[in-house]
Amino acid sequence: MTSCAWYRDISENNLRAPHKLDPPQYLGIDELYKKTGVKYEKIPDSVCNDSEALQRLPSERKYKFHDYMEMHRDVLKDYDNMMKVFYDEHLHEDPEIRLIVAGSGFFEVRSIDDLWVRIHVQKGDLLDLPPGIWHRFVLDDKEYIKMLRLFSEIPTWEAEFREKTENPPARDRYRTAMAAMA
Ligand SMILES: [Fe+2]
């Protein structure tokens, strides 16, 4: 994981490129959590490669709901538009929890200092984004990912976009939670 999260440069050219600073500034798991509140866990291949073990994971971890989402030009309806929506900076009232079961991509999350941190996720990576964190997603140059989406409560699917509102209620909750961690 150490080399899989880094502070992002400011370029918006070729989003599928790594966009590291020069020299790169990486974050380890602990620093990622401290700066963003994002939790990272590696799920072993013995689970990811075993369809029955994967099927058991949501209930073993007490998630009430789950589903799969696949992103690729051939399988995702309205692909180009959906990619734009996923890359539009937003937040949710609930955690965004994703286990990558195939492919790869970039989650981008704002640190508490409002800097972009890029997380290159691939198979076996379980990310838990806290409620109220500004974030967005883009595919990498492989242009394919399949994620297991995990929900503790009934999913609302609602997103607040930053270009429309700077301070939705979940943002205060995020700041309070981050201050409590400091
Ligand atoms: Fe999201």
GROMACS .gro file of C-alpha atoms and ligand atoms in nm:
model
  183
    1MET     CA    1   0.000   0.000   0.000
    2THR     CA    2   0.285   0.239   0.078
    3SER     CA    3   0.342   0.315  -0.287
    4CYS     CA    4  -0.028   0.308  -0.380
    5ALA     CA    5  -0.137   0.640  -0.226
    6TRP     CA    6   0.025   0.971  -0.309
    7TYR     CA    7  -0.039   1.344  -0.320
    8ARG     CA    8  -0.168   1.430  -0.666
    9ASP     CA    9  -0.028   1.696  -0.897
   10ILE     CA   10  -0.260   1.971  -1.025
   11SER     CA   11  -0.273   1.864  -1.392
   12GLU     CA   12  -0.607   1.756  -1.538
   13ASN     CA   13  -0.447   1.619  -1.857
   14ASN     CA   14  -0.469   1.245  -1.930
   15LEU     CA   15  -0.651   1.139  -1.615
   16ARG     CA   16  -0.543   0.776  -1.660
   17ALA     CA   17  -0.177   0.874  -1.598
   18PRO     CA   18  -0.042   0.848  -1.237
   19HIS     CA   19  -0.026   1.225  -1.163
   20LYS     CA   20   0.244   1.203  -0.894
   21LEU     CA   21   0.436   1.504  -0.765
   22ASP     CA   22   0.803   1.540  -0.864
   23PRO     CA   23   0.952   1.391  -0.650
   24PRO     CA   24   0.656   1.169  -0.551
   25GLN     CA   25   0.509   1.207  -0.202
   26TYR     CA   26   0.359   0.878  -0.087
   27LEU     CA   27   0.131   0.807   0.209
   28GLY     CA   28   0.135   0.483   0.407
   29ILE     CA   29  -0.183   0.331   0.552
   30ASP     CA   30  -0.151   0.517   0.884
   31GLU     CA   31  -0.079   0.852   0.723
   32LEU     CA   32  -0.362   0.804   0.476
   33TYR     CA   33  -0.599   0.750   0.771
   34LYS     CA   34  -0.457   1.044   0.967
   35LYS     CA   35  -0.478   1.289   0.675
   36THR     CA   36  -0.807   1.176   0.521
   37GLY     CA   37  -0.993   0.937   0.755
   38VAL     CA   38  -0.985   0.673   0.479
   39LYS     CA   39  -0.934   0.318   0.606
   40TYR     CA   40  -0.749   0.066   0.391
   41GLU     CA   41  -0.736  -0.312   0.426
   42LYS     CA   42  -0.595  -0.587   0.206
   43ILE     CA   43  -0.831  -0.880   0.156
   44PRO     CA   44  -0.633  -1.197   0.078
   45ASP     CA   45  -0.647  -1.378  -0.258
   46SER     CA   46  -0.788  -1.680  -0.072
   47VAL     CA   47  -1.107  -1.476  -0.031
   48CYS     CA   48  -1.103  -1.276  -0.356
   49ASN     CA   49  -1.044  -1.587  -0.568
   50ASP     CA   50  -1.309  -1.795  -0.390
   51SER     CA   51  -1.660  -1.700  -0.500
   52GLU     CA   52  -1.820  -1.862  -0.193
   53ALA     CA   53  -1.585  -1.685   0.049
   54LEU     CA   54  -1.656  -1.359  -0.133
   55GLN     CA   55  -2.028  -1.421  -0.107
   56ARG     CA   56  -1.995  -1.474   0.271
   57LEU     CA   57  -1.788  -1.157   0.330
   58PRO     CA   58  -2.073  -0.899   0.352
   59SER     CA   59  -2.270  -1.093   0.618
   60GLU     CA   60  -1.955  -1.195   0.808
   61ARG     CA   61  -1.872  -0.825   0.835
   62LYS     CA   62  -2.230  -0.732   0.922
   63TYR     CA   63  -2.303  -0.527   0.611
   64LYS     CA   64  -2.677  -0.515   0.546
   65PHE     CA   65  -2.658  -0.462   0.170
   66HIS     CA   66  -2.413  -0.519  -0.109
   67ASP     CA   67  -2.398  -0.526  -0.485
   68TYR     CA   68  -2.141  -0.532  -0.763
   69MET     CA   69  -2.049  -0.254  -0.999
   70GLU     CA   70  -1.850  -0.307  -1.314
   71MET     CA   71  -1.702  -0.021  -1.514
   72HIS     CA   72  -1.603  -0.077  -1.872
   73ARG     CA   73  -1.720   0.074  -2.196
   74ASP     CA   74  -1.889  -0.254  -2.296
   75VAL     CA   75  -2.080  -0.318  -1.973
   76LEU     CA   76  -2.166   0.017  -1.816
   77LYS     CA   77  -2.468   0.191  -1.962
   78ASP     CA   78  -2.410   0.555  -2.062
   79TYR     CA   79  -2.037   0.498  -1.999
   80ASP     CA   80  -1.894   0.838  -2.103
   81ASN     CA   81  -2.148   1.034  -1.902
   82MET     CA   82  -2.112   0.806  -1.598
   83MET     CA   83  -1.734   0.850  -1.604
   84LYS     CA   84  -1.784   1.228  -1.592
   85VAL     CA   85  -2.022   1.196  -1.295
   86PHE     CA   86  -1.780   0.970  -1.102
   87TYR     CA   87  -1.502   1.226  -1.157
   88ASP     CA   88  -1.715   1.518  -1.034
   89GLU     CA   89  -1.603   1.604  -0.679
   90HIS     CA   90  -1.874   1.499  -0.433
   91LEU     CA   91  -1.950   1.355  -0.092
   92HIS     CA   92  -2.210   1.130   0.074
   93GLU     CA   93  -2.391   1.115   0.408
   94ASP     CA   94  -2.282   0.752   0.440
   95PRO     CA   95  -1.945   0.577   0.413
   96GLU     CA   96  -1.840   0.463   0.064
   97ILE     CA   97  -1.700   0.112   0.109
   98ARG     CA   98  -1.558  -0.075  -0.188
   99LEU     CA   99  -1.370  -0.404  -0.230
  100ILE     CA  100  -1.196  -0.430  -0.564
  101VAL     CA  101  -1.248  -0.780  -0.703
  102ALA     CA  102  -1.100  -0.725  -1.051
  103GLY     CA  103  -0.929  -0.452  -1.251
  104SER     CA  104  -0.799  -0.126  -1.107
  105GLY     CA  105  -0.858   0.248  -1.087
  106PHE     CA  106  -0.791   0.568  -0.894
  107PHE     CA  107  -0.992   0.696  -0.600
  108GLU     CA  108  -0.910   1.058  -0.531
  109VAL     CA  109  -0.990   1.196  -0.186
  110ARG     CA  110  -0.933   1.541  -0.036
  111SER     CA  111  -0.713   1.548   0.272
  112ILE     CA  112  -0.825   1.751   0.573
  113ASP     CA  113  -0.593   2.023   0.432
  114ASP     CA  114  -0.790   2.010   0.103
  115LEU     CA  115  -0.509   1.848  -0.098
  116TRP     CA  116  -0.590   1.573  -0.347
  117VAL     CA  117  -0.464   1.227  -0.249
  118ARG     CA  118  -0.472   0.962  -0.518
  119ILE     CA  119  -0.521   0.596  -0.420
  120HIS     CA  120  -0.445   0.337  -0.686
  121VAL     CA  121  -0.676   0.048  -0.604
  122GLN     CA  122  -0.655  -0.305  -0.741
  123LYS     CA  123  -0.783  -0.653  -0.665
  124GLY     CA  124  -0.804  -0.723  -0.291
  125ASP     CA  125  -0.806  -0.357  -0.183
  126LEU     CA  126  -1.087  -0.268   0.058
  127LEU     CA  127  -1.138   0.107   0.097
  128ASP     CA  128  -1.365   0.270   0.353
  129LEU     CA  129  -1.426   0.639   0.276
  130PRO     CA  130  -1.580   0.822   0.574
  131PRO     CA  131  -1.907   1.018   0.542
  132GLY     CA  132  -1.849   1.378   0.432
  133ILE     CA  133  -1.513   1.334   0.256
  134TRP     CA  134  -1.483   1.505  -0.082
  135HIS     CA  135  -1.384   1.247  -0.342
  136ARG     CA  136  -1.404   1.131  -0.704
  137PHE     CA  137  -1.306   0.826  -0.911
  138VAL     CA  138  -1.140   0.764  -1.245
  139LEU     CA  139  -1.029   0.449  -1.424
  140ASP     CA  140  -0.660   0.392  -1.499
  141ASP     CA  141  -0.513   0.296  -1.837
  142LYS     CA  142  -0.662  -0.057  -1.818
  143GLU     CA  143  -1.008   0.102  -1.827
  144TYR     CA  144  -1.176  -0.173  -1.627
  145ILE     CA  145  -1.276  -0.232  -1.266
  146LYS     CA  146  -1.522  -0.451  -1.079
  147MET     CA  147  -1.610  -0.351  -0.723
  148LEU     CA  148  -1.813  -0.504  -0.444
  149ARG     CA  149  -2.007  -0.218  -0.284
  150LEU     CA  150  -2.080  -0.267   0.086
  151PHE     CA  151  -2.344  -0.080   0.287
  152SER     CA  152  -2.411  -0.074   0.662
  153GLU     CA  153  -2.755   0.081   0.605
  154ILE     CA  154  -3.005   0.108   0.320
  155PRO     CA  155  -2.813   0.282   0.040
  156THR     CA  156  -2.946   0.629  -0.042
  157TRP     CA  157  -2.733   0.682  -0.356
  158GLU     CA  158  -2.736   1.053  -0.292
  159ALA     CA  159  -2.433   1.271  -0.360
  160GLU     CA  160  -2.366   1.638  -0.287
  161PHE     CA  161  -2.146   1.797  -0.554
  162ARG     CA  162  -1.890   2.051  -0.443
  163GLU     CA  163  -1.951   2.289  -0.731
  164LYS     CA  164  -2.307   2.327  -0.600
  165THR     CA  165  -2.250   2.334  -0.224
  166GLU     CA  166  -1.936   2.385  -0.020
  167ASN     CA  167  -2.079   2.298   0.322
  168PRO     CA  168  -2.342   2.022   0.320
  169PRO     CA  169  -2.425   1.883   0.670
  170ALA     CA  170  -2.205   1.574   0.624
  171ARG     CA  171  -1.906   1.806   0.586
  172ASP     CA  172  -1.938   1.924   0.948
  173ARG     CA  173  -1.960   1.565   1.067
  174TYR     CA  174  -1.642   1.486   0.873
  175ARG     CA  175  -1.453   1.782   1.023
  176THR     CA  176  -1.567   1.688   1.375
  177ALA     CA  177  -1.460   1.325   1.325
  178MET     CA  178  -1.118   1.432   1.190
  179ALA     CA  179  -1.066   1.678   1.478
  180ALA     CA  180  -1.144   1.400   1.726
  181MET     CA  181  -0.873   1.184   1.566
  182ALA     CA  182  -0.605   1.455   1.590
  183FE      FE  183  -1.893   0.864  -0.418
   0.00000   0.00000   0.00000
